[in-house]
Amino acid sequence: MICWEDGIMFSAEYRRKWGVINIKGEVIIPFKFDWISWPDKNGNIPACKAGKYGCLNMKGNVILPFVYDSVTFK
């Protein structure tokens, strides 16, 4: 589990898939990713699905399709 948003939200692993939960344990982003990071300063969340990388927003919407071999934020 990776804590972010000042302890309000967490990247978590469940049954070998990653998602995001809040402090109440409610699922914010479903557990369907191979890996998920914490958001950058703009709220972009890098993640990996089926071996390809992309990016989500804080609501779990795909903002960069999962077609890349890697993603890097500066």
CSV table of N, CA and C in Angstrom, one decimal:
chain,number,residue,atom,x,y,z
A,1,MET,N,0.8,-1.2,0.0
A,1,MET,CA,0.0,0.0,0.0
A,1,MET,C,0.9,1.2,0.0
A,2,ILE,N,0.5,2.2,-0.8
A,2,ILE,CA,1.3,3.5,-0.9
A,2,ILE,C,0.3,4.6,-0.5
A,3,CYS,N,0.7,5.3,0.5
A,3,CYS,CA,-0.2,6.4,1.0
A,3,CYS,C,0.1,7.7,0.2
A,4,TRP,N,-0.9,8.4,-0.2
A,4,TRP,CA,-0.8,9.7,-0.9
A,4,TRP,C,-2.0,10.6,-0.5
A,5,GLU,N,-2.0,11.8,-1.0
A,5,GLU,CA,-3.0,12.8,-0.7
A,5,GLU,C,-3.1,13.0,0.9
A,6,ASP,N,-2.0,13.2,1.5
A,6,ASP,CA,-1.9,13.4,3.0
A,6,ASP,C,-2.7,12.3,3.8
A,7,GLY,N,-2.5,11.1,3.4
A,7,GLY,CA,-3.1,10.0,4.1
A,7,GLY,C,-4.6,9.8,3.9
A,8,ILE,N,-5.2,10.4,2.9
A,8,ILE,CA,-6.6,10.3,2.6
A,8,ILE,C,-6.8,9.2,1.5
A,9,MET,N,-5.9,9.0,0.6
A,9,MET,CA,-6.0,8.0,-0.4
A,9,MET,C,-4.8,7.1,-0.5
A,10,PHE,N,-5.0,5.9,-1.0
A,10,PHE,CA,-3.9,4.9,-1.0
A,10,PHE,C,-3.9,4.1,-2.3
A,11,SER,N,-2.7,3.9,-2.9
A,11,SER,CA,-2.6,2.9,-3.9
A,11,SER,C,-2.5,1.6,-3.2
A,12,ALA,N,-3.3,0.6,-3.6
A,12,ALA,CA,-3.2,-0.7,-2.8
A,12,ALA,C,-3.3,-1.8,-3.8
A,13,GLU,N,-2.8,-3.0,-3.3
A,13,GLU,CA,-2.8,-4.2,-4.1
A,13,GLU,C,-3.8,-5.2,-3.5
A,14,TYR,N,-4.6,-5.8,-4.4
A,14,TYR,CA,-5.6,-6.8,-3.9
A,14,TYR,C,-5.7,-7.9,-5.0
A,15,ARG,N,-5.4,-9.1,-4.6
A,15,ARG,CA,-5.4,-10.2,-5.6
A,15,ARG,C,-4.6,-10.0,-6.8
A,16,ARG,N,-3.4,-9.4,-6.5
A,16,ARG,CA,-2.4,-9.2,-7.5
A,16,ARG,C,-2.7,-8.1,-8.5
A,17,LYS,N,-3.7,-7.3,-8.2
A,17,LYS,CA,-4.0,-6.1,-9.0
A,17,LYS,C,-4.0,-4.9,-8.1
A,18,TRP,N,-3.7,-3.7,-8.8
A,18,TRP,CA,-3.6,-2.5,-8.0
A,18,TRP,C,-4.8,-1.6,-8.4
A,19,GLY,N,-5.2,-0.8,-7.4
A,19,GLY,CA,-6.2,0.2,-7.5
A,19,GLY,C,-6.0,1.3,-6.4
A,20,VAL,N,-7.0,2.1,-6.2
A,20,VAL,CA,-6.9,3.2,-5.3
A,20,VAL,C,-8.1,3.2,-4.3
A,21,ILE,N,-7.9,3.3,-3.0
A,21,ILE,CA,-8.9,3.3,-2.0
A,21,ILE,C,-8.8,4.6,-1.2
A,22,ASN,N,-9.9,5.0,-0.6
A,22,ASN,CA,-9.8,6.1,0.3
A,22,ASN,C,-9.6,5.6,1.8
A,23,ILE,N,-9.6,6.5,2.7
A,23,ILE,CA,-9.3,6.2,4.1
A,23,ILE,C,-10.4,5.3,4.7
A,24,LYS,N,-11.6,5.4,4.1
A,24,LYS,CA,-12.7,4.6,4.6
A,24,LYS,C,-12.7,3.2,4.0
A,25,GLY,N,-11.8,2.9,3.1
A,25,GLY,CA,-11.7,1.6,2.4
A,25,GLY,C,-12.6,1.5,1.2
A,26,GLU,N,-13.2,2.6,0.7
A,26,GLU,CA,-14.0,2.7,-0.5
A,26,GLU,C,-13.1,2.7,-1.7
A,27,VAL,N,-13.4,1.9,-2.7
A,27,VAL,CA,-12.7,1.9,-3.9
A,27,VAL,C,-12.9,3.1,-4.8
A,28,ILE,N,-11.8,3.8,-5.1
A,28,ILE,CA,-11.9,5.0,-5.9
A,28,ILE,C,-11.5,4.7,-7.4
A,29,ILE,N,-10.5,3.9,-7.5
A,29,ILE,CA,-10.1,3.4,-8.8
A,29,ILE,C,-10.0,1.9,-8.7
A,30,PRO,N,-10.8,1.1,-9.5
A,30,PRO,CA,-10.9,-0.3,-9.4
A,30,PRO,C,-9.6,-1.0,-9.5
A,31,PHE,N,-9.5,-2.2,-8.8
A,31,PHE,CA,-8.3,-3.0,-8.8
A,31,PHE,C,-8.2,-3.9,-10.1
A,32,LYS,N,-7.7,-3.2,-11.1
A,32,LYS,CA,-7.5,-3.9,-12.4
A,32,LYS,C,-6.2,-3.5,-13.1
A,33,PHE,N,-5.3,-3.0,-12.4
A,33,PHE,CA,-4.0,-2.6,-12.9
A,33,PHE,C,-2.9,-3.4,-12.4
A,34,ASP,N,-1.9,-3.6,-13.3
A,34,ASP,CA,-0.7,-4.4,-12.9
A,34,ASP,C,0.2,-3.6,-11.9
A,35,TRP,N,0.1,-2.3,-12.0
A,35,TRP,CA,0.8,-1.4,-11.1
A,35,TRP,C,0.2,0.0,-11.2
A,36,ILE,N,0.1,0.7,-10.1
A,36,ILE,CA,-0.4,2.1,-10.1
A,36,ILE,C,0.4,2.9,-9.1
A,37,SER,N,0.8,4.1,-9.5
A,37,SER,CA,1.6,5.0,-8.7
A,37,SER,C,0.7,6.0,-8.0
A,38,TRP,N,1.4,7.0,-7.5
A,38,TRP,CA,0.7,8.1,-6.8
A,38,TRP,C,0.6,9.3,-7.8
A,39,PRO,N,-0.3,10.2,-7.6
A,39,PRO,CA,-0.4,11.3,-8.6
A,39,PRO,C,0.7,12.3,-8.6
A,40,ASP,N,1.0,12.9,-9.7
A,40,ASP,CA,1.9,14.0,-9.8
A,40,ASP,C,1.2,15.3,-9.3
A,41,LYS,N,1.9,16.4,-9.4
A,41,LYS,CA,1.4,17.7,-8.9
A,41,LYS,C,0.1,18.1,-9.6
A,42,ASN,N,-0.1,17.6,-10.8
A,42,ASN,CA,-1.3,17.9,-11.6
A,42,ASN,C,-2.4,16.9,-11.5
A,43,GLY,N,-2.2,15.8,-10.7
A,43,GLY,CA,-3.2,14.8,-10.5
A,43,GLY,C,-3.2,13.7,-11.5
A,44,ASN,N,-2.1,13.6,-12.3
A,44,ASN,CA,-2.0,12.5,-13.2
A,44,ASN,C,-1.4,11.3,-12.5
A,45,ILE,N,-2.0,10.1,-12.7
A,45,ILE,CA,-1.5,8.9,-12.0
A,45,ILE,C,-1.0,7.9,-13.1
A,46,PRO,N,0.3,7.7,-13.1
A,46,PRO,CA,0.8,6.7,-14.0
A,46,PRO,C,0.4,5.3,-13.6
A,47,ALA,N,0.1,4.4,-14.5
A,47,ALA,CA,-0.3,3.0,-14.2
A,47,ALA,C,0.1,2.1,-15.3
A,48,CYS,N,0.1,0.8,-15.0
A,48,CYS,CA,0.4,-0.2,-16.0
A,48,CYS,C,-0.8,-1.2,-16.1
A,49,LYS,N,-1.2,-1.6,-17.3
A,49,LYS,CA,-2.3,-2.5,-17.5
A,49,LYS,C,-1.9,-3.4,-18.7
A,50,ALA,N,-2.0,-4.7,-18.5
A,50,ALA,CA,-1.6,-5.7,-19.5
A,50,ALA,C,-0.2,-5.4,-20.1
A,51,GLY,N,0.7,-5.0,-19.2
A,51,GLY,CA,2.1,-4.8,-19.6
A,51,GLY,C,2.4,-3.5,-20.4
A,52,LYS,N,1.4,-2.6,-20.5
A,52,LYS,CA,1.5,-1.3,-21.2
A,52,LYS,C,1.2,-0.2,-20.2
A,53,TYR,N,1.9,0.9,-20.3
A,53,TYR,CA,1.7,2.1,-19.4
A,53,TYR,C,0.8,3.1,-20.0
A,54,GLY,N,0.1,3.8,-19.1
A,54,GLY,CA,-0.7,4.9,-19.5
A,54,GLY,C,-0.9,5.8,-18.3
A,55,CYS,N,-1.9,6.6,-18.3
A,55,CYS,CA,-2.1,7.6,-17.2
A,55,CYS,C,-3.6,7.8,-16.9
A,56,LEU,N,-4.0,7.9,-15.6
A,56,LEU,CA,-5.3,8.1,-15.2
A,56,LEU,C,-5.4,9.5,-14.5
A,57,ASN,N,-6.6,10.0,-14.4
A,57,ASN,CA,-6.8,11.2,-13.6
A,57,ASN,C,-7.3,10.7,-12.2
A,58,MET,N,-7.6,11.6,-11.3
A,58,MET,CA,-8.0,11.3,-9.9
A,58,MET,C,-9.3,10.6,-9.8
A,59,LYS,N,-10.1,10.6,-10.9
A,59,LYS,CA,-11.4,9.9,-10.9
A,59,LYS,C,-11.3,8.5,-11.5
A,60,GLY,N,-10.1,8.2,-12.0
A,60,GLY,CA,-9.9,6.9,-12.7
A,60,GLY,C,-10.1,6.9,-14.1
A,61,ASN,N,-10.4,8.0,-14.7
A,61,ASN,CA,-10.5,8.1,-16.2
A,61,ASN,C,-9.2,8.1,-16.9
A,62,VAL,N,-9.1,7.4,-18.0
A,62,VAL,CA,-7.9,7.3,-18.8
A,62,VAL,C,-7.6,8.6,-19.5
A,63,ILE,N,-6.5,9.2,-19.2
A,63,ILE,CA,-6.1,10.4,-19.9
A,63,ILE,C,-5.0,10.2,-20.9
A,64,LEU,N,-4.3,9.1,-20.7
A,64,LEU,CA,-3.2,8.7,-21.7
A,64,LEU,C,-3.4,7.2,-21.9
A,65,PRO,N,-3.7,6.8,-23.1
A,65,PRO,CA,-4.0,5.4,-23.3
A,65,PRO,C,-2.9,4.4,-22.9
A,66,PHE,N,-3.3,3.2,-22.6
A,66,PHE,CA,-2.3,2.2,-22.2
A,66,PHE,C,-1.7,1.5,-23.4
A,67,VAL,N,-0.8,2.2,-24.0
A,67,VAL,CA,-0.2,1.7,-25.2
A,67,VAL,C,1.4,1.9,-25.2
A,68,TYR,N,1.9,2.4,-24.1
A,68,TYR,CA,3.3,2.8,-24.1
A,68,TYR,C,4.1,1.8,-23.3
A,69,ASP,N,5.4,1.7,-23.6
A,69,ASP,CA,6.3,0.8,-22.9
A,69,ASP,C,6.8,1.4,-21.6
A,70,SER,N,6.7,2.7,-21.4
A,70,SER,CA,7.0,3.4,-20.1
A,70,SER,C,6.4,4.8,-20.1
A,71,VAL,N,6.3,5.3,-18.9
A,71,VAL,CA,5.9,6.7,-18.8
A,71,VAL,C,6.8,7.4,-17.8
A,72,THR,N,7.1,8.7,-18.0
A,72,THR,CA,7.9,9.4,-17.1
A,72,THR,C,7.3,10.8,-16.9
A,73,PHE,N,7.3,11.2,-15.6
A,73,PHE,CA,6.8,12.6,-15.3
A,73,PHE,C,7.9,13.4,-14.8
A,74,LYS,N,7.9,14.7,-15.1
A,74,LYS,CA,8.9,15.6,-14.6
A,74,LYS,C,8.3,16.6,-13.7
